[in-house]
mmCIF file of N, CA and C in Angstrom:
data_model
loop_
_atom_site.group_PDB
_atom_site.id
_atom_site.type_symbol
_atom_site.label_atom_id
_atom_site.label_comp_id
_atom_site.label_asym_id
_atom_site.label_seq_id
_atom_site.Cartn_x
_atom_site.Cartn_y
_atom_site.Cartn_z
ATOM 1 N N UNK A 3 27.970 51.979 10.777
ATOM 2 C CA UNK A 3 28.199 52.962 9.493
ATOM 3 C C UNK A 3 29.421 54.060 9.603
ATOM 4 N N UNK A 4 29.850 54.701 8.818
ATOM 5 C CA UNK A 4 31.095 54.855 8.190
ATOM 6 C C UNK A 4 31.842 55.829 9.898
ATOM 7 N N UNK A 5 30.905 56.368 10.292
ATOM 8 C CA UNK A 5 30.878 57.059 11.217
ATOM 9 C C UNK A 5 31.444 56.088 12.616
ATOM 10 N N UNK A 6 31.276 54.966 12.568
ATOM 11 C CA UNK A 6 31.481 54.413 14.069
ATOM 12 C C UNK A 6 32.426 53.367 13.323
ATOM 13 N N UNK A 7 33.378 53.777 12.095
ATOM 14 C CA UNK A 7 34.409 52.585 11.774
ATOM 15 C C UNK A 7 35.380 52.812 13.175
ATOM 16 N N UNK A 8 35.848 53.488 13.552
ATOM 17 C CA UNK A 8 36.789 53.704 15.226
ATOM 18 C C UNK A 8 36.904 52.653 16.148
ATOM 19 N N UNK A 9 35.014 52.629 16.720
ATOM 20 C CA UNK A 9 34.624 51.844 17.147
ATOM 21 C C UNK A 9 34.348 50.074 16.740
ATOM 22 N N UNK A 10 34.776 49.717 15.703
ATOM 23 C CA UNK A 10 35.108 48.326 15.297
ATOM 24 C C UNK A 10 36.508 48.729 15.186
ATOM 25 N N UNK A 11 37.692 49.685 14.923
ATOM 26 C CA UNK A 11 38.063 48.889 15.894
ATOM 27 C C UNK A 11 39.178 48.757 16.348
ATOM 28 N N UNK A 12 38.644 48.715 17.316
ATOM 29 C CA UNK A 12 38.654 49.178 19.252
ATOM 30 C C UNK A 12 37.844 47.401 19.140
ATOM 31 N N UNK A 13 37.392 46.904 18.294
ATOM 32 C CA UNK A 13 36.681 45.992 18.867
ATOM 33 C C UNK A 13 37.987 44.544 17.482
ATOM 34 N N UNK A 14 38.160 44.552 17.169
ATOM 35 C CA UNK A 14 39.648 44.277 16.375
ATOM 36 C C UNK A 14 38.946 43.625 15.226
ATOM 37 N N UNK A 15 38.070 44.182 14.459
ATOM 38 C CA UNK A 15 38.064 43.566 12.817
ATOM 39 C C UNK A 15 38.281 45.111 12.467
ATOM 40 N N UNK A 16 39.131 44.148 11.657
ATOM 41 C CA UNK A 16 40.312 45.360 10.149
ATOM 42 C C UNK A 16 39.157 45.383 9.148
ATOM 43 N N UNK A 17 38.976 47.464 8.990
ATOM 44 C CA UNK A 17 37.886 47.429 7.736
ATOM 45 C C UNK A 17 39.082 47.619 6.910
ATOM 46 N N UNK A 18 38.502 47.977 5.889
ATOM 47 C CA UNK A 18 39.458 49.003 4.864
ATOM 48 C C UNK A 18 38.435 49.857 4.264
ATOM 49 N N UNK A 19 38.240 50.963 3.716
ATOM 50 C CA UNK A 19 37.154 51.604 3.164
ATOM 51 C C UNK A 19 38.215 51.994 1.746
ATOM 52 N N UNK A 20 37.134 51.570 0.580
ATOM 53 C CA UNK A 20 37.693 51.871 -0.863
ATOM 54 C C UNK A 20 36.614 52.827 -1.897
ATOM 55 N N UNK A 21 36.560 53.823 -1.993
ATOM 56 C CA UNK A 21 36.105 54.083 -3.832
ATOM 57 C C UNK A 21 36.792 54.165 -4.769
ATOM 58 N N UNK A 22 35.362 53.663 -5.423
ATOM 59 C CA UNK A 22 35.711 53.110 -6.854
ATOM 60 C C UNK A 22 36.040 54.499 -7.887
ATOM 61 N N UNK A 23 36.370 53.764 -9.292
ATOM 62 C CA UNK A 23 36.618 55.390 -9.604
ATOM 63 C C UNK A 23 35.224 56.028 -9.872
ATOM 64 N N UNK A 24 33.803 54.930 -9.947
ATOM 65 C CA UNK A 24 33.039 55.946 -10.135
ATOM 66 C C UNK A 24 32.106 56.482 -8.936
ATOM 67 N N UNK A 25 32.928 56.222 -7.973
ATOM 68 C CA UNK A 25 32.580 57.210 -6.662
ATOM 69 C C UNK A 25 31.960 56.628 -5.400
ATOM 70 N N UNK A 26 31.755 55.744 -5.514
ATOM 71 C CA UNK A 26 30.484 54.087 -5.200
ATOM 72 C C UNK A 26 31.886 54.014 -3.313
ATOM 73 N N UNK A 27 31.329 54.156 -2.855
ATOM 74 C CA UNK A 27 31.909 53.821 -1.088
ATOM 75 C C UNK A 27 31.868 52.813 -1.086
ATOM 76 N N UNK A 28 32.836 51.682 -0.929
ATOM 77 C CA UNK A 28 32.171 50.571 -0.403
ATOM 78 C C UNK A 28 33.913 50.049 0.893
ATOM 79 N N UNK A 29 32.635 49.023 1.406
ATOM 80 C CA UNK A 29 33.669 48.884 2.759
ATOM 81 C C UNK A 29 34.609 47.329 2.606
ATOM 82 N N UNK A 30 35.885 46.763 2.767
ATOM 83 C CA UNK A 30 36.129 45.471 3.189
ATOM 84 C C UNK A 30 36.506 45.265 4.511
ATOM 85 N N UNK A 31 36.283 43.587 4.927
ATOM 86 C CA UNK A 31 36.971 43.307 6.390
ATOM 87 C C UNK A 31 37.862 42.293 6.023
ATOM 88 N N UNK A 32 38.185 41.707 6.948
ATOM 89 C CA UNK A 32 39.228 41.017 6.961
ATOM 90 C C UNK A 32 38.187 39.833 7.632
ATOM 91 N N UNK A 33 38.375 38.754 7.491
ATOM 92 C CA UNK A 33 37.571 37.510 7.854
ATOM 93 C C UNK A 33 38.371 35.968 7.305
ATOM 94 N N UNK A 34 38.821 35.511 8.018
ATOM 95 C CA UNK A 34 40.094 34.838 8.368
ATOM 96 C C UNK A 34 39.066 33.457 7.818
ATOM 97 N N UNK A 35 39.102 32.561 7.087
ATOM 98 C CA UNK A 35 38.462 31.596 6.762
ATOM 99 C C UNK A 35 39.061 30.350 6.890
ATOM 100 N N UNK A 36 38.980 29.129 7.353
ATOM 101 C CA UNK A 36 39.291 28.017 8.069
ATOM 102 C C UNK A 36 38.951 26.948 6.481
ATOM 103 N N UNK A 37 40.179 26.811 5.624
ATOM 104 C CA UNK A 37 39.037 25.340 4.813
ATOM 105 C C UNK A 37 39.499 23.938 5.054
ATOM 106 N N UNK A 38 38.858 23.590 3.959
ATOM 107 C CA UNK A 38 38.592 21.879 4.484
ATOM 108 C C UNK A 38 39.388 21.005 4.698
ATOM 109 N N UNK A 39 41.057 21.599 3.998
ATOM 110 C CA UNK A 39 41.909 20.512 4.289
ATOM 111 C C UNK A 39 42.598 21.192 5.738
ATOM 112 N N UNK A 40 42.345 22.408 6.410
ATOM 113 C CA UNK A 40 42.636 22.648 8.272
ATOM 114 C C UNK A 40 43.385 24.143 7.640
ATOM 115 N N UNK A 41 43.863 24.472 6.605
ATOM 116 C CA UNK A 41 44.627 25.634 6.089
ATOM 117 C C UNK A 41 43.153 26.853 6.420
ATOM 118 N N UNK A 42 44.852 27.982 6.996
ATOM 119 C CA UNK A 42 43.468 29.267 6.900
ATOM 120 C C UNK A 42 44.394 30.193 5.289
ATOM 121 N N UNK A 43 42.998 30.440 4.875
ATOM 122 C CA UNK A 43 43.181 31.798 4.621
ATOM 123 C C UNK A 43 42.258 32.927 4.894
ATOM 124 N N UNK A 44 42.845 34.166 4.052
ATOM 125 C CA UNK A 44 42.401 35.617 4.520
ATOM 126 C C UNK A 44 41.120 36.082 3.008
ATOM 127 N N UNK A 45 40.188 36.775 3.436
ATOM 128 C CA UNK A 45 38.867 36.745 2.877
ATOM 129 C C UNK A 45 39.115 38.115 3.131
ATOM 130 N N UNK A 46 38.640 39.530 2.071
ATOM 131 C CA UNK A 46 37.836 40.911 2.101
ATOM 132 C C UNK A 46 36.526 40.536 1.592
ATOM 133 N N UNK A 47 36.325 40.139 2.132
ATOM 134 C CA UNK A 47 34.008 40.079 1.436
ATOM 135 C C UNK A 47 34.269 42.067 1.390
ATOM 136 N N UNK A 48 33.195 42.183 0.438
ATOM 137 C CA UNK A 48 33.088 43.414 -0.226
ATOM 138 C C UNK A 48 31.625 43.759 0.747
ATOM 139 N N UNK A 49 31.172 45.325 1.755
ATOM 140 C CA UNK A 49 30.507 45.876 1.897
ATOM 141 C C UNK A 49 30.349 47.002 1.387
ATOM 142 N N UNK A 50 28.602 46.934 0.992
ATOM 143 C CA UNK A 50 27.983 48.063 0.220
ATOM 144 C C UNK A 50 27.906 48.914 1.335
ATOM 145 N N UNK A 51 27.703 50.426 1.136
ATOM 146 C CA UNK A 51 26.724 50.824 1.623
ATOM 147 C C UNK A 51 25.451 51.830 1.197
ATOM 148 N N UNK A 52 24.723 51.446 2.434
ATOM 149 C CA UNK A 52 23.330 51.740 1.286
ATOM 150 C C UNK A 52 23.854 53.518 1.018
ATOM 151 N N UNK A 53 23.439 53.462 -0.183
ATOM 152 C CA UNK A 53 23.496 55.018 -0.091
ATOM 153 C C UNK A 53 22.269 56.371 0.215
ATOM 154 N N UNK A 54 21.516 55.869 0.892
ATOM 155 C CA UNK A 54 20.183 56.617 1.980
ATOM 156 C C UNK A 54 20.573 57.422 3.120
ATOM 157 N N UNK A 55 21.217 56.060 3.839
ATOM 158 C CA UNK A 55 21.735 56.261 5.223
ATOM 159 C C UNK A 55 23.097 56.379 5.679
ATOM 160 N N UNK A 56 23.598 55.579 4.798
ATOM 161 C CA UNK A 56 24.992 55.664 4.934
ATOM 162 C C UNK A 56 25.794 54.978 5.914
ATOM 163 N N UNK A 57 24.955 53.809 6.200
ATOM 164 C CA UNK A 57 24.915 52.807 7.117
ATOM 165 C C UNK A 57 25.682 51.332 6.242
ATOM 166 N N UNK A 58 25.707 50.148 6.407
ATOM 167 C CA UNK A 58 26.062 49.169 6.083
ATOM 168 C C UNK A 58 25.216 48.913 5.790
ATOM 169 N N UNK A 59 24.722 48.196 4.395
ATOM 170 C CA UNK A 59 23.922 47.519 3.794
ATOM 171 C C UNK A 59 24.091 46.518 4.376
ATOM 172 N N UNK A 60 23.142 45.866 4.966
ATOM 173 C CA UNK A 60 22.408 44.015 5.513
ATOM 174 C C UNK A 60 22.194 43.199 4.359
ATOM 175 N N UNK A 61 21.528 44.035 2.880
ATOM 176 C CA UNK A 61 21.208 43.056 2.184
ATOM 177 C C UNK A 61 21.525 42.294 1.594
ATOM 178 N N UNK A 62 23.222 42.725 1.370
ATOM 179 C CA UNK A 62 24.081 42.201 0.749
ATOM 180 C C UNK A 62 24.992 41.340 1.728
ATOM 181 N N UNK A 63 25.357 39.656 0.955
ATOM 182 C CA UNK A 63 26.311 38.811 1.688
ATOM 183 C C UNK A 63 27.313 39.608 3.220
ATOM 184 N N UNK A 64 27.971 40.524 2.013
ATOM 185 C CA UNK A 64 29.322 40.916 2.854
ATOM 186 C C UNK A 64 28.621 41.722 3.669
ATOM 187 N N UNK A 65 28.378 42.882 3.744
ATOM 188 C CA UNK A 65 27.033 43.809 4.747
ATOM 189 C C UNK A 65 26.384 42.791 5.963
ATOM 190 N N UNK A 66 26.116 42.035 5.870
ATOM 191 C CA UNK A 66 24.977 41.234 6.021
ATOM 192 C C UNK A 66 26.412 40.115 7.270
ATOM 193 N N UNK A 67 26.614 39.879 6.947
ATOM 194 C CA UNK A 67 28.424 38.974 7.293
ATOM 195 C C UNK A 67 28.910 40.130 8.873
ATOM 196 N N UNK A 68 29.307 41.297 8.052
ATOM 197 C CA UNK A 68 30.006 42.364 8.985
ATOM 198 C C UNK A 68 28.846 42.439 9.784
ATOM 199 N N UNK A 69 27.574 42.751 9.702
ATOM 200 C CA UNK A 69 26.416 43.026 10.974
ATOM 201 C C UNK A 69 26.828 42.275 12.430
ATOM 202 N N UNK A 70 26.541 41.272 11.299
ATOM 203 C CA UNK A 70 26.396 39.997 12.484
ATOM 204 C C UNK A 70 27.453 39.279 13.155
ATOM 205 N N UNK A 71 29.022 40.047 12.773
ATOM 206 C CA UNK A 71 30.472 39.800 12.975
ATOM 207 C C UNK A 71 30.608 41.270 14.475
ATOM 208 N N UNK A 72 29.939 41.705 13.902
ATOM 209 C CA UNK A 72 29.881 43.479 15.010
ATOM 210 C C UNK A 72 28.962 42.795 16.094
ATOM 211 N N UNK A 73 27.804 42.696 15.814
ATOM 212 C CA UNK A 73 26.828 42.000 17.029
ATOM 213 C C UNK A 73 27.492 41.387 18.096
ATOM 214 N N UNK A 74 27.665 40.090 17.058
ATOM 215 C CA UNK A 74 28.569 39.054 18.008
ATOM 216 C C UNK A 74 29.491 39.183 18.967
ATOM 217 N N UNK A 75 30.588 40.092 18.281
ATOM 218 C CA UNK A 75 31.555 40.609 19.014
ATOM 219 C C UNK A 75 31.143 41.734 20.395
ATOM 220 N N UNK A 76 29.810 42.189 20.134
ATOM 221 C CA UNK A 76 29.725 43.507 20.978
ATOM 222 C C UNK A 76 29.255 42.174 22.311
ATOM 223 N N UNK A 77 29.073 41.045 22.162
ATOM 224 C CA UNK A 77 27.881 40.571 22.907
ATOM 225 C C UNK A 77 28.511 40.590 24.484
ATOM 226 N N UNK A 78 27.370 41.216 25.652
ATOM 227 C CA UNK A 78 28.379 40.906 26.928
ATOM 228 C C UNK A 78 28.739 42.663 27.098
ATOM 229 N N UNK A 79 28.982 43.267 25.427
ATOM 230 C CA UNK A 79 29.448 44.800 26.214
ATOM 231 C C UNK A 79 29.007 46.035 25.135
ATOM 232 N N UNK A 80 27.541 45.073 25.035
ATOM 233 C CA UNK A 80 26.680 46.013 24.027
ATOM 234 C C UNK A 80 25.420 45.782 24.283
ATOM 235 N N UNK A 81 24.439 46.393 23.012
ATOM 236 C CA UNK A 81 23.203 46.179 22.927
ATOM 237 C C UNK A 81 22.712 45.743 21.897
ATOM 238 N N UNK A 82 22.122 45.232 21.105
ATOM 239 C CA UNK A 82 21.230 45.152 19.550
ATOM 240 C C UNK A 82 20.209 45.462 19.473
ATOM 241 N N UNK A 83 19.330 46.545 18.868
ATOM 242 C CA UNK A 83 18.350 47.078 18.299
ATOM 243 C C UNK A 83 17.955 47.592 17.373
ATOM 244 N N UNK A 84 17.033 47.061 16.948
ATOM 245 C CA UNK A 84 16.256 46.869 15.832
ATOM 246 C C UNK A 84 15.214 48.211 15.938
ATOM 247 N N UNK A 85 15.219 48.871 14.697
ATOM 248 C CA UNK A 85 14.160 49.837 13.858
ATOM 249 C C UNK A 85 13.337 49.479 12.836
ATOM 250 N N UNK A 86 11.918 49.915 12.933
ATOM 251 C CA UNK A 86 11.149 49.312 11.894
ATOM 252 C C UNK A 86 10.652 50.880 11.841
ATOM 253 N N UNK A 87 10.654 51.453 10.753
ATOM 254 C CA UNK A 87 10.692 52.639 10.763
ATOM 255 C C UNK A 87 8.794 53.113 10.419
ATOM 256 N N UNK A 88 8.427 51.331 9.406
ATOM 257 C CA UNK A 88 7.061 51.500 8.701
ATOM 258 C C UNK A 88 6.737 52.180 8.516
ATOM 259 N N UNK A 89 7.164 53.367 7.876
ATOM 260 C CA UNK A 89 5.583 54.017 7.126
ATOM 261 C C UNK A 89 6.649 54.556 5.556
ATOM 262 N N UNK A 90 7.753 53.923 5.746
ATOM 263 C CA UNK A 90 8.787 53.898 4.117
ATOM 264 C C UNK A 90 7.318 53.941 3.067
ATOM 265 N N UNK A 91 7.053 53.471 2.674
ATOM 266 C CA UNK A 91 6.490 52.773 1.420
ATOM 267 C C UNK A 91 4.978 54.040 1.312
ATOM 268 N N UNK A 92 4.318 53.866 2.423
ATOM 269 C CA UNK A 92 3.509 55.684 2.286
ATOM 270 C C UNK A 92 4.086 56.911 2.118
ATOM 271 N N UNK A 93 5.499 56.885 2.336
ATOM 272 C CA UNK A 93 6.223 58.351 2.453
ATOM 273 C C UNK A 93 6.774 58.556 0.343
ATOM 274 N N UNK A 94 7.120 56.868 0.347
ATOM 275 C CA UNK A 94 7.230 56.327 -1.126
ATOM 276 C C UNK A 94 6.017 56.295 -2.053
ATOM 277 N N UNK A 95 4.591 56.388 -1.624
ATOM 278 C CA UNK A 95 3.725 56.854 -3.010
ATOM 279 C C UNK A 95 3.207 58.578 -3.004
ATOM 280 N N UNK A 96 4.700 59.632 -1.869
ATOM 281 C CA UNK A 96 3.544 60.290 -2.610
ATOM 282 C C UNK A 96 4.656 60.876 -3.922
ATOM 283 N N UNK A 97 4.074 62.076 -4.073
ATOM 284 C CA UNK A 97 4.336 62.552 -5.784
ATOM 285 C C UNK A 97 6.290 62.552 -6.173
ATOM 286 N N UNK A 98 6.714 62.587 -4.913
ATOM 287 C CA UNK A 98 8.427 63.098 -4.954
ATOM 288 C C UNK A 98 8.351 61.613 -5.466
ATOM 289 N N UNK A 99 7.717 60.503 -5.003
ATOM 290 C CA UNK A 99 8.572 59.383 -5.293
ATOM 291 C C UNK A 99 9.145 58.492 -3.926
ATOM 292 N N UNK A 100 10.267 57.882 -4.421
ATOM 293 C CA UNK A 100 11.486 57.026 -3.581
ATOM 294 C C UNK A 100 12.107 58.650 -3.256
ATOM 295 N N UNK A 101 12.447 59.433 -4.645
ATOM 296 C CA UNK A 101 13.105 59.977 -3.958
ATOM 297 C C UNK A 101 13.392 61.355 -2.289
ATOM 298 N N UNK A 102 11.713 60.790 -1.856
ATOM 299 C CA UNK A 102 10.533 61.622 -1.004
ATOM 300 C C UNK A 102 11.521 60.279 0.258
ATOM 301 N N UNK A 103 11.547 59.125 0.064
ATOM 302 C CA UNK A 103 11.693 58.230 0.489
ATOM 303 C C UNK A 103 12.918 58.390 1.521
ATOM 304 N N UNK A 104 14.111 58.477 0.551
ATOM 305 C CA UNK A 104 15.845 58.217 1.069
ATOM 306 C C UNK A 104 15.808 59.665 1.304
ATOM 307 N N UNK A 105 14.957 61.131 0.954
ATOM 308 C CA UNK A 105 14.994 62.244 1.689
ATOM 309 C C UNK A 105 14.907 61.987 3.643
ATOM 310 N N UNK A 106 13.585 60.641 3.819
ATOM 311 C CA UNK A 106 13.116 60.814 5.039
ATOM 312 C C UNK A 106 14.243 59.849 5.262
ATOM 313 N N UNK A 107 15.230 58.673 5.011
ATOM 314 C CA UNK A 107 15.808 57.940 5.804
ATOM 315 C C UNK A 107 16.881 58.744 5.917
ATOM 316 N N UNK A 108 17.605 59.584 4.699
ATOM 317 C CA UNK A 108 18.731 60.541 5.458
ATOM 318 C C UNK A 108 18.492 61.442 6.751
ATOM 319 N N UNK A 109 17.213 61.657 6.800
ATOM 320 C CA UNK A 109 17.256 62.611 8.155
ATOM 321 C C UNK A 109 17.076 61.446 9.021
ATOM 322 N N UNK A 110 16.906 60.355 8.806
ATOM 323 C CA UNK A 110 16.421 59.085 10.264
ATOM 324 C C UNK A 110 17.159 58.922 10.693
ATOM 325 N N UNK A 111 18.424 58.469 9.665
ATOM 326 C CA UNK A 111 20.181 57.827 9.864
ATOM 327 C C UNK A 111 21.170 59.221 11.026
ATOM 328 N N UNK A 112 20.953 60.688 9.790
ATOM 329 C CA UNK A 112 20.886 62.014 10.914
ATOM 330 C C UNK A 112 21.071 61.925 12.080
ATOM 331 N N UNK A 113 19.729 61.444 12.325
ATOM 332 C CA UNK A 113 19.137 61.931 14.010
ATOM 333 C C UNK A 113 20.255 60.592 14.596
ATOM 334 N N UNK A 114 20.053 59.445 14.307
ATOM 335 C CA UNK A 114 20.561 58.561 14.853
ATOM 336 C C UNK A 114 22.201 58.632 14.917
ATOM 337 N N UNK A 115 22.598 59.108 14.067
ATOM 338 C CA UNK A 115 24.156 59.153 14.437
ATOM 339 C C UNK A 115 24.747 60.374 15.477
ATOM 340 N N UNK A 116 23.726 61.755 14.901
ATOM 341 C CA UNK A 116 23.693 63.101 15.914
ATOM 342 C C UNK A 116 23.264 62.555 17.512
ATOM 343 N N UNK A 117 22.257 61.875 18.038
ATOM 344 C CA UNK A 117 21.622 61.340 19.126
ATOM 345 C C UNK A 117 22.722 60.029 20.176
ATOM 346 N N UNK A 118 23.301 59.114 19.260
ATOM 347 C CA UNK A 118 24.311 58.281 19.914
ATOM 348 C C UNK A 118 25.393 59.004 19.784
ATOM 349 N N UNK A 119 26.231 59.740 19.688
ATOM 350 C CA UNK A 119 26.770 60.142 19.751
ATOM 351 C C UNK A 119 28.358 59.030 19.549
ATOM 352 N N UNK A 120 28.645 58.791 18.269
ATOM 353 C CA UNK A 120 29.504 57.685 17.881
ATOM 354 C C UNK A 120 29.434 56.056 18.380
ATOM 355 N N UNK A 121 28.174 56.452 19.249
ATOM 356 C CA UNK A 121 28.273 55.299 20.130
ATOM 357 C C UNK A 121 27.534 53.462 19.191
ATOM 358 N N UNK A 122 27.291 53.897 18.573
ATOM 359 C CA UNK A 122 26.316 52.722 17.611
ATOM 360 C C UNK A 122 27.245 51.792 16.231
ATOM 361 N N UNK A 123 27.352 51.386 15.661
ATOM 362 C CA UNK A 123 27.208 50.638 14.311
ATOM 363 C C UNK A 123 25.808 50.130 14.189
ATOM 364 N N UNK A 124 25.614 50.576 13.036
ATOM 365 C CA UNK A 124 24.108 50.638 12.514
ATOM 366 C C UNK A 124 24.301 50.253 10.742
ATOM 367 N N UNK A 125 23.349 49.604 10.288
ATOM 368 C CA UNK A 125 23.105 49.121 9.515
ATOM 369 C C UNK A 125 21.475 48.803 9.372
ATOM 370 N N UNK A 126 21.451 48.610 7.921
ATOM 371 C CA UNK A 126 19.803 48.667 6.463
ATOM 372 C C UNK A 126 20.007 47.810 6.524
ATOM 373 N N UNK A 127 18.853 47.394 6.940
ATOM 374 C CA UNK A 127 18.364 45.463 7.141
ATOM 375 C C UNK A 127 17.423 44.954 5.949
ATOM 376 N N UNK A 128 16.474 46.041 5.771
ATOM 377 C CA UNK A 128 15.602 45.957 4.922
ATOM 378 C C UNK A 128 15.733 47.913 4.745
ATOM 379 N N UNK A 129 13.908 47.552 3.912
ATOM 380 C CA UNK A 129 13.165 48.732 3.382
ATOM 381 C C UNK A 129 13.396 50.141 4.249
ATOM 382 N N UNK A 130 12.569 49.076 5.106
ATOM 383 C CA UNK A 130 13.091 50.103 6.679
ATOM 384 C C UNK A 130 12.766 49.760 7.570
ATOM 385 N N UNK A 131 13.493 48.883 7.681
ATOM 386 C CA UNK A 131 14.483 48.273 8.899
ATOM 387 C C UNK A 131 16.225 48.281 9.075
ATOM 388 N N UNK A 132 16.288 48.711 10.455
ATOM 389 C CA UNK A 132 17.771 49.530 10.987
ATOM 390 C C UNK A 132 18.163 48.066 12.210
ATOM 391 N N UNK A 133 19.434 48.403 12.108
ATOM 392 C CA UNK A 133 19.874 47.245 12.835
ATOM 393 C C UNK A 133 20.519 48.078 14.009
ATOM 394 N N UNK A 134 21.333 48.027 15.006
ATOM 395 C CA UNK A 134 21.943 48.867 15.537
ATOM 396 C C UNK A 134 22.322 47.515 16.792
ATOM 397 N N UNK A 135 24.228 48.310 16.602
ATOM 398 C CA UNK A 135 24.655 47.328 17.957
ATOM 399 C C UNK A 135 24.845 49.091 18.598
ATOM 400 N N UNK A 136 24.798 48.793 19.765
ATOM 401 C CA UNK A 136 25.261 49.966 21.000
ATOM 402 C C UNK A 136 25.766 49.554 21.267
ATOM 403 N N UNK A 137 27.433 50.462 21.089
ATOM 404 C CA UNK A 137 28.035 50.072 21.804
ATOM 405 C C UNK A 137 28.809 50.621 23.510
ATOM 406 N N UNK A 138 27.460 50.105 24.381
ATOM 407 C CA UNK A 138 27.469 50.604 25.692
ATOM 408 C C UNK A 138 27.280 49.777 26.598
ATOM 409 N N UNK A 139 27.882 49.645 28.031
ATOM 410 C CA UNK A 139 27.920 48.018 28.199
ATOM 411 C C UNK A 139 26.547 48.233 28.829
ATOM 412 N N UNK A 140 26.161 49.626 29.676
ATOM 413 C CA UNK A 140 25.580 50.002 30.692
ATOM 414 C C UNK A 140 23.689 49.670 30.434
ATOM 415 N N UNK A 141 22.917 49.330 30.208
ATOM 416 C CA UNK A 141 21.821 49.053 29.913
ATOM 417 C C UNK A 141 21.121 50.550 29.823
ATOM 418 N N UNK A 142 20.838 51.113 31.083
ATOM 419 C CA UNK A 142 20.579 52.002 31.003
ATOM 420 C C UNK A 142 20.613 53.582 30.291
ATOM 421 N N UNK A 143 22.441 53.575 29.808
ATOM 422 C CA UNK A 143 22.616 54.534 29.003
ATOM 423 C C UNK A 143 22.728 53.929 27.554
ATOM 424 N N UNK A 144 22.656 52.763 27.487
ATOM 425 C CA UNK A 144 22.267 52.498 25.996
ATOM 426 C C UNK A 144 20.213 52.681 26.210
ATOM 427 N N UNK A 145 19.293 52.578 26.796
ATOM 428 C CA UNK A 145 18.331 52.551 26.785
ATOM 429 C C UNK A 145 17.722 54.618 26.474
ATOM 430 N N UNK A 146 18.341 55.483 27.275
ATOM 431 C CA UNK A 146 18.947 56.541 27.105
ATOM 432 C C UNK A 146 19.142 56.962 25.516
ATOM 433 N N UNK A 147 19.752 56.057 25.108
ATOM 434 C CA UNK A 147 20.898 56.772 23.801
ATOM 435 C C UNK A 147 19.247 56.161 22.275
ATOM 436 N N UNK A 148 18.770 55.299 23.589
ATOM 437 C CA UNK A 148 17.106 54.305 22.037
ATOM 438 C C UNK A 148 16.314 55.633 22.340
ATOM 439 N N UNK A 149 16.416 56.303 23.664
ATOM 440 C CA UNK A 149 14.965 57.093 23.814
ATOM 441 C C UNK A 149 15.420 58.314 23.681
ATOM 442 N N UNK A 150 16.523 58.774 22.821
ATOM 443 C CA UNK A 150 17.121 60.202 22.709
ATOM 444 C C UNK A 150 17.245 60.085 20.452
ATOM 445 N N UNK A 151 17.086 58.977 20.530
ATOM 446 C CA UNK A 151 17.109 58.569 19.027
ATOM 447 C C UNK A 151 15.351 58.697 18.491
ATOM 448 N N UNK A 152 14.403 58.021 19.263
ATOM 449 C CA UNK A 152 13.116 57.432 19.372
ATOM 450 C C UNK A 152 13.235 59.498 19.261
#
């Protein structure tokens, strides 16, 4: 999430935040790529931010790549968790429709950020699936963070 950006910088992932003239917020991250001839170039893939959660939107290639990079760099130094909310479809069927679902997702993401105290990077993986990288090496502390979220 945007709130987790200081943790990302500590892991040497260079990220810039961009707000378009339309007010839509995106991130770009530095990705070195080796070409077939052996030379290296730098790409800055666009990472969309999910409107409902404020998390990285892993439904797009740049967001998926960034979340995978964060998870890989956290290997041995953090924990990966997946949350399946499971009832978003039912919420979207209420009279308010997807507005109710978006409100639910906003509340869930607020709880996740509040309870994790900046110790996570988060992505929306699908409709009601979220991915968390918990930047905590101690498994008991990571477990407590997840218990707080639940």
